[in-house]
């Protein structure tokens, strides 16, 4: 079986399901830079225009998860687990979960050589 | 260390238990009645309660700004200049209180808010107060009977969405040019730092016309889109990360309005071997120039987060650098002797620790730090030890903006390799070049793809030196009078003094 780039925690699933009820289909895009830059951003599908050259890392709970092509260059060796935490301090983003004092985070680790060799797209 | 024991932390000012939105010159409760606790990263304690606003409050604010613009647009430059100078004077008179509030809201050391953040805020209003007095439009005699005038007119109501790393300074960078150009503003502070700007509004509310500045706090997911897509908003200024930047540009297409974006950075700070030709004051300055990665706890878009050191001097230079990093005094951010304060939020602290873990997993060598700092003064605050990794530029800690006191160091052989590494990044905001060779300084500063190259210096932010990004670091230039034109229309008045018809019809 080929290596998956993404995983999701139960906490993240709970928040995704809650957001789906309110907003319908969702999409994730890994951000970069500045204050909240390492966080994945969650929007209503169609509200965020996913840049056509972005790379799809996989699906989470039926939602596509993207990253920009140039960021993918240095993310390609990393496995990402989408987690969600409390965030009572707020953020600077428009990501949907921030309305509920929650925050999606991308927890990453570097693939082992064996995992990396089993990726469909390296 | 004796000074450490004798210098006491600055006293905390009294804050109100609850603040409101500032709309139309008044303090207005959020329509939904909801508030959130504003937690200080210094000690994890709640400072006050802040509105958790909704779309209705944005409507009120845009409406108040629209109403205010009707009269504000007719103000003269003399009136606006006087207003901005009064704003600066008021802030200056309350500098210490605002600096302490900024430290408690953001976590940064009070040494920095007193010496950098607040004085720069004051100066920024004075700068824009002065430049609008001395500029003019353009007139061209196109032919003896045809005169072309280029005149400027404000856009109207503008939205400004600011980050949490310099809450007051980033507000000043955006407010001063917008007001100087004659616009009215609806400003959304960042979630983690909603308070200091409200204290600033208390200080200046009597010297600005009602409705010219409106502040609405609340979650970006709830109020960000409604503000950015509002048909009465004529421009959006944003500082933050790339995806929200893209989203704001996309929203701006809905109403065909401009946006300016200041996004991330991964700034190279390049040290050539000639810095060690003498062990003098300049070499001392260069050491500090590298250690400035710890300025503002590393939470700066232009943080010199990649140090590129010529391999011939790497060992002796790093030895001196590490001594200087070792001497960074952590402690109570309110103590004027503390050199580095807290990270802005628990999430930010965890994110930085996650990058430190990634750096170790990638095989980078941790030279110093590499862990959280248990602050005896504030066990529940968010503190990280200044950290230096040695590795190579393809590692994630060299490519991603960590936004913390984490420096990634690598070496280069010659100027060509230095330039290749410096430009091998998706960002292009800040950069630094250190050398005693004038030709090298010139070729590097022209070769680096970034909006700001600090030459034999770093982290200076004077007004009248433009600031902005190449590549994915954004669009637009702040801190310079050229920013005025991104807050106003250019109108061409083309006048003919010829009494005769064209002759076509």
Coordinates of C-alpha atoms in Angstrom, one line a residue:
Chain A
X1 CA 0.0 0.0 0.0
X2 CA 1.3 3.4 -0.9
X3 CA 2.2 5.9 1.8
X4 CA -0.4 8.5 2.7
X5 CA 0.7 12.2 3.1
X6 CA -2.1 13.0 5.5
X7 CA -3.7 11.8 8.7
X8 CA -6.3 13.3 10.9
X9 CA -6.9 13.3 14.7
X10 CA -10.3 12.7 16.4
X11 CA -10.2 16.3 17.6
X12 CA -9.9 17.5 14.1
X13 CA -12.6 15.2 12.8
X14 CA -15.0 16.5 15.5
X15 CA -14.4 20.1 14.4
X16 CA -14.6 19.3 10.7
X17 CA -18.0 17.6 11.2
X18 CA -19.3 20.5 13.1
X19 CA -18.1 23.0 10.4
X20 CA -19.7 20.8 7.7
X21 CA -23.1 21.1 9.3
X22 CA -22.8 24.9 9.3
X23 CA -21.0 25.4 6.0
X24 CA -21.3 22.4 3.8
X25 CA -18.3 21.1 1.9
X26 CA -14.9 22.4 3.1
X27 CA -11.5 22.8 1.6
X28 CA -8.1 23.1 3.4
X29 CA -5.1 25.0 2.2
X30 CA -1.7 24.9 4.0
X31 CA -0.6 28.5 4.6
X32 CA 2.9 30.0 5.0
X33 CA 4.6 32.9 6.6
X34 CA 4.0 35.6 9.2
X35 CA 1.8 35.2 12.3
X36 CA -0.4 32.2 11.6
X37 CA 1.5 31.0 8.6
X38 CA 2.1 27.4 9.5
X39 CA -1.5 26.7 10.0
X40 CA -3.8 25.0 7.5
X41 CA -6.7 27.3 6.5
X42 CA -10.2 25.9 6.4
X43 CA -12.8 27.5 4.2
X44 CA -16.1 26.7 2.6
X45 CA -15.5 24.9 -0.7
X46 CA -15.8 27.4 -3.4
X47 CA -15.2 30.4 -1.1
X48 CA -11.5 30.1 -1.5
X49 CA -10.3 29.9 -5.0
X50 CA -7.7 27.1 -4.8
X51 CA -4.8 28.2 -7.1
X52 CA -4.8 25.9 -10.1
X53 CA -1.1 24.9 -9.6
X54 CA -1.5 24.0 -6.0
X55 CA -0.7 20.4 -5.1
X56 CA -3.3 18.2 -3.5
X57 CA -1.9 16.3 -0.5
X58 CA -5.0 14.2 0.0
X59 CA -8.5 14.2 1.4
X60 CA -9.6 14.5 5.0
X61 CA -13.1 13.6 5.9
X62 CA -14.0 14.1 2.2
X63 CA -12.4 17.5 2.1
X64 CA -9.5 18.2 -0.2
X65 CA -6.2 19.5 1.3
X66 CA -3.9 21.6 -0.8
X67 CA -0.5 23.3 -0.6
X68 CA 1.1 25.7 -3.0
X69 CA 3.5 24.1 -5.5
X70 CA 6.6 26.0 -4.2
X71 CA 5.8 25.2 -0.6
X72 CA 5.3 21.5 -1.5
X73 CA 9.0 21.5 -2.6
X74 CA 10.1 21.5 1.0
X75 CA 7.0 19.9 2.5
X76 CA 7.3 16.8 0.2
X77 CA 9.4 14.9 2.8
X78 CA 6.9 15.5 5.5
X79 CA 3.9 13.6 6.7
X80 CA 1.1 15.9 8.1
X81 CA -1.4 15.1 10.8
X82 CA -4.2 17.5 10.9
X83 CA -5.0 18.2 14.5
X84 CA -7.3 20.8 16.1
X85 CA -6.8 22.5 19.4
X86 CA -8.5 25.0 21.6
X87 CA -7.4 28.5 20.9
X88 CA -8.9 31.0 23.3
X89 CA -6.3 33.6 22.3
X90 CA -7.6 34.1 18.7
X91 CA -5.7 34.3 15.5
X92 CA -5.3 36.6 12.5
X93 CA -6.8 34.3 9.9
X94 CA -10.2 33.8 8.4
X95 CA -10.1 30.0 8.9
X96 CA -13.6 28.9 9.9
X97 CA -12.8 27.1 13.1
X98 CA -11.6 30.3 14.7
X99 CA -15.2 31.3 15.2
X100 CA -15.4 28.5 17.8
X101 CA -12.1 29.3 19.6
X102 CA -10.5 26.3 17.9
X103 CA -7.4 26.2 15.7
X104 CA -6.4 23.6 13.1
X105 CA -2.7 22.8 13.2
X106 CA -0.5 20.8 10.8
X107 CA 1.7 18.5 12.9
X108 CA 4.4 17.1 10.7
X109 CA 7.1 14.6 10.9
X110 CA 9.8 13.6 8.3
X111 CA 9.0 10.4 6.3
X112 CA 11.3 7.5 6.8
X113 CA 13.2 6.4 3.6
X114 CA 10.8 3.5 3.2
X115 CA 7.7 5.6 3.5
X116 CA 9.1 8.2 1.1
X117 CA 9.9 5.5 -1.5
X118 CA 6.3 4.3 -1.3
X119 CA 4.7 7.7 -2.1
X120 CA 2.7 7.8 -5.2
X121 CA 4.0 11.2 -6.1
X122 CA 7.4 12.1 -4.6
Chain B
X1 CA 23.8 40.7 37.4
X2 CA 23.5 43.1 40.2
X3 CA 21.3 45.4 38.1
X4 CA 18.9 42.5 37.7
X5 CA 18.2 42.5 41.4
X6 CA 17.9 46.2 41.7
X7 CA 15.7 47.0 38.7
X8 CA 12.0 46.3 39.4
X9 CA 9.4 45.4 36.8
X10 CA 7.3 48.3 35.7
X11 CA 3.9 48.6 37.4
X12 CA 0.9 47.3 35.6
X13 CA -1.6 49.9 34.7
X14 CA -5.3 49.4 35.6
X15 CA -7.3 48.1 32.7
X16 CA -11.0 48.1 32.4
X17 CA -12.7 44.8 33.0
X18 CA -14.3 45.0 29.6
X19 CA -13.7 47.0 26.4
X20 CA -16.1 47.7 23.6
X21 CA -15.8 48.3 19.9
X22 CA -14.9 51.9 18.9
X23 CA -17.4 52.9 16.3
X24 CA -18.4 56.4 15.1
X25 CA -16.4 58.0 18.0
X26 CA -18.2 56.0 20.6
X27 CA -17.7 52.8 22.6
X28 CA -20.3 50.4 21.4
X29 CA -21.0 47.0 22.8
X30 CA -21.1 44.1 20.2
X31 CA -24.6 43.6 18.9
X32 CA -24.6 40.0 19.9
X33 CA -23.4 40.8 23.4
X34 CA -20.6 38.3 23.2
X35 CA -17.1 38.8 24.6
X36 CA -13.9 36.8 24.9
X37 CA -11.2 36.9 27.5
X38 CA -8.0 38.5 26.4
X39 CA -5.2 36.4 27.8
X40 CA -1.8 37.8 28.3
X41 CA 1.1 35.6 27.0
X42 CA 3.2 37.1 29.7
X43 CA 1.6 35.0 32.5
X44 CA -1.4 33.3 31.0
X45 CA -3.8 35.5 32.9
X46 CA -6.8 37.3 31.5
X47 CA -6.3 41.0 31.0
X48 CA -9.8 42.1 30.1
X49 CA -12.8 41.1 28.1
X50 CA -13.0 42.0 24.4
X51 CA -16.0 42.1 22.0
X52 CA -16.5 38.9 20.0
X53 CA -18.2 40.8 17.2
X54 CA -20.4 39.7 14.3
X55 CA -21.3 40.9 10.8
X56 CA -23.7 43.5 12.3
X57 CA -20.9 45.3 14.0
X58 CA -19.0 45.5 10.8
X59 CA -22.1 47.0 9.2
X60 CA -22.2 49.6 11.9
X61 CA -18.5 50.4 11.6
X62 CA -18.6 50.7 7.8
X63 CA -21.7 52.8 8.0
X64 CA -20.0 55.1 10.6
X65 CA -16.9 55.4 8.5
X66 CA -19.0 56.2 5.4
X67 CA -20.8 58.9 7.2
X68 CA -17.6 60.4 8.6
X69 CA -16.0 60.3 5.1
X70 CA -18.6 62.8 3.8
X71 CA -16.9 65.6 5.8
X72 CA -13.4 64.1 6.3
X73 CA -12.9 64.0 2.6
X74 CA -13.2 67.8 2.4
X75 CA -10.6 68.5 5.2
X76 CA -7.5 70.3 4.1
X77 CA -4.0 68.8 4.3
X78 CA -3.3 71.5 6.9
X79 CA -6.2 70.1 9.1
X80 CA -5.2 66.5 8.6
X81 CA -1.6 67.2 9.3
X82 CA -2.5 69.0 12.5
X83 CA -4.7 66.1 13.5
X84 CA -1.9 63.6 12.9
X85 CA 0.5 65.7 14.9
X86 CA -2.0 65.8 17.8
X87 CA -2.4 62.1 17.6
X88 CA 1.4 61.7 17.8
X89 CA 1.6 64.1 20.8
X90 CA -1.2 62.3 22.7
X91 CA 0.5 59.0 22.2
X92 CA 3.9 60.4 23.2
X93 CA 2.4 61.8 26.4
X94 CA 1.0 58.3 27.2
X95 CA 4.0 56.4 25.9
X96 CA 4.9 54.4 29.0
X97 CA 1.3 53.2 29.7
X98 CA 0.8 52.2 26.1
X99 CA 4.2 50.4 26.0
X100 CA 3.3 48.4 29.1
X101 CA -0.1 47.5 27.6
X102 CA 1.6 46.4 24.5
X103 CA 4.0 44.2 26.4
X104 CA 1.1 42.6 28.3
X105 CA -1.0 42.1 25.2
X106 CA 1.8 40.8 23.0
X107 CA 4.4 39.4 25.4
X108 CA 7.4 41.3 24.0
X109 CA 9.9 42.8 26.4
X110 CA 9.0 46.3 27.7
X111 CA 12.6 47.4 26.8
X112 CA 11.5 47.0 23.2
X113 CA 8.1 48.6 23.4
X114 CA 9.5 51.6 25.2
X115 CA 12.5 52.1 22.9
X116 CA 11.2 50.8 19.6
X117 CA 7.5 50.1 19.2
X118 CA 6.0 53.3 20.7
X119 CA 8.6 55.8 19.6
X120 CA 8.2 54.5 16.0
X121 CA 4.4 54.8 16.3
X122 CA 4.7 58.4 17.3
X123 CA 7.2 59.1 14.6
X124 CA 5.0 57.5 12.0
X125 CA 2.1 59.8 12.6
X126 CA 4.5 62.8 12.5
X127 CA 6.1 61.6 9.3
X128 CA 2.8 61.4 7.4
X129 CA 1.7 64.7 9.0
X130 CA 4.7 66.3 7.5
X131 CA 4.9 64.8 4.0
X132 CA 1.4 65.8 3.1
X133 CA 2.3 69.4 3.7
X134 CA 5.1 69.4 1.2
X135 CA 3.7 67.3 -1.7
X136 CA 1.6 68.4 -4.6
X137 CA 0.0 66.9 -7.7
X138 CA 1.4 67.3 -11.2
X139 CA 0.7 69.8 -13.9
X140 CA 1.8 69.4 -17.5
X141 CA 1.5 71.9 -20.4
X142 CA 0.6 69.4 -23.0
X143 CA 0.4 72.2 -25.6
X144 CA 0.0 75.9 -25.3
X145 CA -3.7 75.6 -24.8
X146 CA -4.1 72.3 -23.0
X147 CA -3.2 71.7 -19.4
X148 CA -3.2 68.4 -17.7
X149 CA -3.5 68.3 -13.9
X150 CA -3.0 65.1 -11.8
X151 CA -4.8 65.5 -8.5
X152 CA -5.3 63.1 -5.7
X153 CA -8.5 62.2 -4.0
X154 CA -9.1 59.8 -1.1
X155 CA -10.6 56.3 -1.8
X156 CA -13.3 56.5 0.9
X157 CA -13.7 53.8 3.6
X158 CA -10.7 51.4 3.8
X159 CA -10.4 48.2 5.7
X160 CA -7.2 47.3 7.6
X161 CA -6.5 43.9 9.0
X162 CA -3.4 43.9 11.2
X163 CA -1.2 41.2 12.7
X164 CA -0.3 40.5 16.4
X165 CA 3.4 40.9 16.3
X166 CA 3.5 44.7 16.5
X167 CA -0.1 45.5 17.2
X168 CA 0.3 49.3 17.7
X169 CA 3.1 49.8 15.2
X170 CA 1.4 47.9 12.4
X171 CA -1.8 49.9 13.2
X172 CA 0.2 53.1 12.9
X173 CA 1.8 52.0 9.6
X174 CA -1.6 51.5 8.1
X175 CA -3.6 54.3 9.9
X176 CA -1.2 57.2 9.3
X177 CA -1.1 57.0 5.5
X178 CA -4.8 56.2 5.2
X179 CA -5.8 59.2 7.3
X180 CA -3.2 61.5 5.8
X181 CA -4.7 60.7 2.4
X182 CA -8.1 61.6 3.7
X183 CA -9.7 58.1 4.1
X184 CA -11.8 56.8 7.0
X185 CA -10.8 53.4 8.4
X186 CA -12.4 50.2 9.8
X187 CA -9.6 48.3 11.5
X188 CA -9.7 44.7 12.7
X189 CA -7.0 43.9 15.2
X190 CA -5.5 40.4 15.4
X191 CA -7.2 38.0 17.8
X192 CA -4.4 37.6 20.3
X193 CA -3.7 41.3 20.6
X194 CA -7.0 43.2 20.7
X195 CA -6.4 45.5 23.6
X196 CA -3.6 47.9 23.2
X197 CA -5.2 49.6 20.1
X198 CA -8.3 50.2 22.2
X199 CA -6.2 51.9 24.8
X200 CA -4.6 54.0 22.1
X201 CA -8.1 55.0 20.9
X202 CA -9.0 56.1 24.4
X203 CA -5.9 58.3 24.2
X204 CA -6.6 59.9 20.8
X205 CA -10.4 59.8 20.5
X206 CA -10.7 63.5 21.4
X207 CA -8.4 64.7 18.6
X208 CA -9.9 62.7 15.7
X209 CA -13.3 63.3 14.1
X210 CA -15.9 60.7 15.0
X211 CA -16.0 57.8 12.6
X212 CA -12.6 58.4 11.0
X213 CA -11.1 55.4 12.8
X214 CA -13.4 52.5 13.8
X215 CA -12.1 49.4 15.6
X216 CA -14.0 46.1 15.6
X217 CA -12.6 43.0 17.4
X218 CA -13.8 39.5 16.6
X219 CA -12.9 36.2 14.9
X220 CA -11.6 36.5 11.4
X221 CA -13.9 33.7 10.3
X222 CA -16.9 35.7 11.4
X223 CA -16.0 39.3 10.5
X224 CA -13.1 39.1 8.0
X225 CA -15.0 38.2 4.9
X226 CA -17.9 40.6 5.5
X227 CA -15.4 43.4 6.0
X228 CA -13.2 42.5 3.0
X229 CA -16.2 42.1 0.6
X230 CA -18.3 45.0 1.9
X231 CA -19.4 47.1 -1.2
X232 CA -18.7 50.3 0.7
X233 CA -15.1 49.3 1.4
X234 CA -12.7 50.7 -1.2
X235 CA -9.5 49.1 -0.3
X236 CA -8.1 46.4 2.0
X237 CA -4.7 46.5 3.6
X238 CA -3.6 43.3 5.2
X239 CA -0.5 42.0 7.0
X240 CA -0.5 38.2 7.7
X241 CA 0.1 34.9 6.1
X242 CA 0.0 33.9 2.4
X243 CA -3.3 32.0 2.2
X244 CA -5.3 34.8 3.9
X245 CA -3.4 37.2 1.6
X246 CA -4.6 35.3 -1.4
X247 CA -8.1 35.2 0.0
X248 CA -8.1 38.9 0.5
X249 CA -6.9 39.5 -3.1
X250 CA -9.7 37.2 -4.3
X251 CA -12.3 39.0 -2.2
X252 CA -11.0 42.3 -3.6
X253 CA -11.9 41.1 -7.1
X254 CA -15.6 41.1 -6.0
X255 CA -15.8 44.8 -5.8
X256 CA -12.8 45.6 -8.2
X257 CA -10.8 47.3 -5.4
X258 CA -7.1 47.3 -4.6
X259 CA -5.5 45.5 -1.8
X260 CA -2.0 45.8 -0.3
X261 CA -0.5 42.8 1.4
X262 CA 2.5 42.4 3.6
X263 CA 3.0 38.6 4.0
X264 CA 5.8 36.4 5.4
X265 CA 9.5 36.3 5.1
X266 CA 12.6 34.1 5.6
X267 CA 15.2 36.8 5.5
X268 CA 18.8 35.9 4.8
X269 CA 21.5 37.7 6.8
X270 CA 24.8 37.3 5.0
X271 CA 28.1 37.6 6.7
X272 CA 31.3 37.8 4.6
X273 CA 34.8 37.0 5.9
X274 CA 36.0 40.6 5.9
X275 CA 33.8 41.4 9.0
X276 CA 36.6 39.6 11.0
X277 CA 39.5 41.6 9.5
X278 CA 39.5 43.4 12.8
X279 CA 38.1 42.8 16.2
X280 CA 36.7 46.3 16.4
X281 CA 33.4 48.1 17.0
X282 CA 32.2 47.1 13.5
X283 CA 32.7 43.4 14.2
X284 CA 30.8 43.9 17.4
X285 CA 28.0 45.4 15.4
X286 CA 28.0 42.4 13.1
X287 CA 27.7 40.0 16.0
X288 CA 24.7 41.9 17.3
X289 CA 23.4 42.0 13.7
X290 CA 23.2 38.2 13.7
X291 CA 21.8 38.0 17.3
X292 CA 18.9 40.3 16.2
X293 CA 17.0 37.2 15.3
X294 CA 15.9 37.3 18.9
X295 CA 14.5 40.8 18.6
X296 CA 10.8 40.9 19.4
X297 CA 11.1 37.2 20.4
X298 CA 11.7 36.4 16.7
X299 CA 8.1 37.4 15.8
X300 CA 9.0 39.7 13.0
X301 CA 8.2 39.1 9.3
X302 CA 11.7 40.4 8.6
X303 CA 13.4 38.4 11.3
X304 CA 16.9 37.6 10.1
X305 CA 16.0 33.9 10.5
X306 CA 18.6 32.6 8.1
X307 CA 22.3 33.4 8.8
X308 CA 24.6 32.7 5.9
X309 CA 28.2 32.8 7.1
X310 CA 31.3 32.5 4.9
X311 CA 32.9 29.2 5.8
X312 CA 36.4 30.7 6.3
X313 CA 35.1 32.5 9.4
X314 CA 32.4 30.2 10.6
X315 CA 34.1 28.7 13.7
X316 CA 35.5 31.9 15.2
X317 CA 32.4 34.0 14.3
X318 CA 30.0 31.5 15.8
X319 CA 32.0 31.2 18.9
X320 CA 31.5 34.9 19.5
X321 CA 27.9 34.8 18.4
X322 CA 27.1 32.0 20.9
X323 CA 28.6 34.0 23.7
X324 CA 26.3 36.8 22.8
X325 CA 23.2 34.6 22.6
X326 CA 24.1 33.1 25.9
X327 CA 24.0 36.6 27.4
X328 CA 20.4 37.2 26.3
X329 CA 18.5 37.7 29.5
X330 CA 15.1 36.1 29.7
X331 CA 12.8 37.0 32.5
X332 CA 9.8 39.1 33.3
X333 CA 8.9 41.1 30.1
X334 CA 7.9 44.0 32.3
X335 CA 11.4 44.2 33.8
X336 CA 13.4 46.8 31.8
X337 CA 16.5 44.6 32.0
X338 CA 14.8 41.6 30.3
X339 CA 16.1 41.3 26.8
X340 CA 13.6 38.8 25.3
X341 CA 10.0 38.4 26.4
X342 CA 7.2 35.9 25.7
X343 CA 5.9 34.4 22.5
X344 CA 2.5 35.9 21.6
X345 CA 0.3 32.9 22.4
X346 CA 0.3 29.3 23.6
X347 CA -0.4 28.2 20.0
X348 CA 2.6 30.2 18.8
X349 CA 4.8 28.7 21.5
X350 CA 3.7 25.2 20.5
X351 CA 4.2 25.9 16.8
X352 CA 7.8 27.0 17.5
X353 CA 8.5 24.0 19.6
X354 CA 7.1 21.9 16.8
X355 CA 9.6 23.5 14.3
X356 CA 12.4 22.9 16.8
X357 CA 11.4 19.2 16.8
X358 CA 11.2 19.2 13.0
X359 CA 14.7 20.7 12.8
X360 CA 16.1 18.0 14.9
X361 CA 14.3 15.3 12.9
X362 CA 15.7 16.8 9.7
X363 CA 19.2 16.4 11.1
X364 CA 20.0 20.0 11.9
X365 CA 22.5 20.5 14.6
X366 CA 21.2 22.5 17.6
X367 CA 24.0 24.8 18.7
X368 CA 22.1 26.5 21.6
X369 CA 18.6 26.6 23.1
X370 CA 16.2 24.2 21.5
X371 CA 13.6 24.1 24.2
X372 CA 11.0 26.1 26.1
X373 CA 12.2 28.4 28.9
X374 CA 10.5 27.8 32.3
X375 CA 10.3 31.4 33.4
X376 CA 10.4 31.6 37.2
X377 CA 8.7 35.0 37.1
X378 CA 5.7 33.6 35.1
X379 CA 5.4 29.8 35.0
X380 CA 2.3 30.0 32.9
X381 CA 3.7 32.3 30.2
X382 CA 4.9 31.4 26.8
X383 CA 8.7 31.4 26.7
X384 CA 11.3 29.8 24.4
X385 CA 15.0 29.9 24.7
X386 CA 16.8 31.6 21.8
X387 CA 17.8 28.8 19.5
X388 CA 20.3 28.3 16.7
X389 CA 20.4 25.4 14.3
X390 CA 23.1 24.6 11.8
X391 CA 21.9 22.9 8.7
X392 CA 21.4 23.4 5.0
X393 CA 19.0 25.6 3.1
X394 CA 16.7 22.9 1.8
X395 CA 15.6 22.0 5.3
X396 CA 12.1 23.1 6.4
X397 CA 13.5 25.2 9.2
X398 CA 15.4 27.2 6.5
X399 CA 12.4 27.5 4.2
X400 CA 9.4 28.1 6.5
X401 CA 8.8 31.2 8.6
X402 CA 8.9 29.9 12.2
X403 CA 8.1 33.3 13.7
X404 CA 10.1 32.7 16.8
X405 CA 13.6 33.1 18.2
X406 CA 14.9 30.2 16.1
X407 CA 17.8 30.9 13.7
X408 CA 18.9 28.6 10.9
X409 CA 22.6 28.9 10.1
X410 CA 24.5 27.6 7.1
X411 CA 27.8 28.4 5.4
X412 CA 28.8 29.5 1.9
X413 CA 32.1 29.4 -0.1
X414 CA 31.9 32.6 -2.1
X415 CA 29.7 35.5 -3.1
X416 CA 27.9 33.5 -5.9
X417 CA 26.9 30.7 -3.5
X418 CA 25.8 33.3 -0.9
X419 CA 23.5 34.9 -3.4
X420 CA 22.1 31.5 -4.6
X421 CA 21.3 30.5 -1.0
X422 CA 19.9 34.0 -0.1
X423 CA 17.5 33.9 -3.0
X424 CA 16.5 30.2 -2.6
X425 CA 13.3 31.0 -0.8
X426 CA 9.7 31.7 -1.7
X427 CA 9.8 35.0 0.2
X428 CA 11.6 38.3 -0.4
X429 CA 10.9 40.7 2.5
X430 CA 14.1 41.5 4.4
X431 CA 17.7 40.7 4.0
X432 CA 21.1 41.8 5.5
X433 CA 24.6 42.0 4.1
X434 CA 27.7 42.5 6.2
X435 CA 31.1 43.2 4.7
X436 CA 33.9 45.7 4.7
X437 CA 34.2 45.3 0.9
X438 CA 32.2 48.1 -0.8
X439 CA 31.9 46.3 -4.1
X440 CA 30.6 43.2 -2.4
X441 CA 28.0 45.2 -0.5
X442 CA 26.8 46.7 -3.8
X443 CA 26.7 43.5 -5.8
X444 CA 24.9 41.6 -3.0
X445 CA 22.4 44.3 -2.2
X446 CA 21.4 44.5 -5.9
X447 CA 21.4 40.7 -6.3
X448 CA 19.2 39.8 -3.4
X449 CA 15.5 39.5 -4.4
X450 CA 13.9 41.3 -1.5
X451 CA 12.1 44.6 -0.8
X452 CA 14.6 45.6 1.9
X453 CA 18.3 45.1 2.1
X454 CA 20.0 46.2 5.3
X455 CA 23.6 46.9 4.5
X456 CA 25.9 46.7 7.6
X457 CA 22.9 47.0 9.8
X458 CA 19.6 45.2 10.5
X459 CA 16.1 45.8 12.0
X460 CA 16.0 49.6 11.5
X461 CA 12.6 50.8 10.6
X462 CA 12.8 54.5 9.9
X463 CA 9.9 56.4 8.3
X464 CA 10.8 57.4 4.7
X465 CA 12.5 54.1 3.9
X466 CA 10.0 52.0 2.0
X467 CA 9.1 48.6 3.3
X468 CA 7.5 45.7 1.4
X469 CA 8.0 42.4 -0.3
X470 CA 9.2 40.8 -3.4
X471 CA 7.9 37.3 -4.4
X472 CA 5.4 35.8 -1.9
X473 CA 6.1 38.5 0.7
X474 CA 3.4 40.7 -0.7
X475 CA 2.4 43.7 -2.7
X476 CA 2.8 47.4 -1.8
X477 CA 5.2 49.6 0.1
X478 CA 4.6 50.9 3.5
X479 CA 6.6 53.4 5.8
X480 CA 7.1 55.8 2.9
X481 CA 5.1 58.6 1.4
X482 CA 4.6 56.5 -1.8
X483 CA 2.1 54.6 0.4
X484 CA -0.2 57.6 0.1
X485 CA -0.9 56.8 -3.5
X486 CA -2.2 53.4 -2.6
X487 CA -4.7 55.1 -0.4
X488 CA -6.1 57.5 -3.0
X489 CA -7.3 57.9 -6.6
X490 CA -5.5 59.9 -9.2
X491 CA -7.8 62.1 -11.0
X492 CA -6.7 63.8 -14.3
X493 CA -8.3 67.1 -15.0
X494 CA -7.6 67.9 -18.7
X495 CA -8.4 71.6 -19.5
X496 CA -8.5 73.2 -22.9
X497 CA -8.1 77.0 -23.2
X498 CA -8.8 76.7 -27.0
X499 CA -12.2 78.3 -27.9
X500 CA -12.5 76.4 -31.2
X501 CA -14.2 73.1 -31.9
X502 CA -12.2 70.0 -32.8
X503 CA -13.7 70.0 -36.3
X504 CA -14.9 66.3 -36.3
X505 CA -18.6 67.0 -36.3

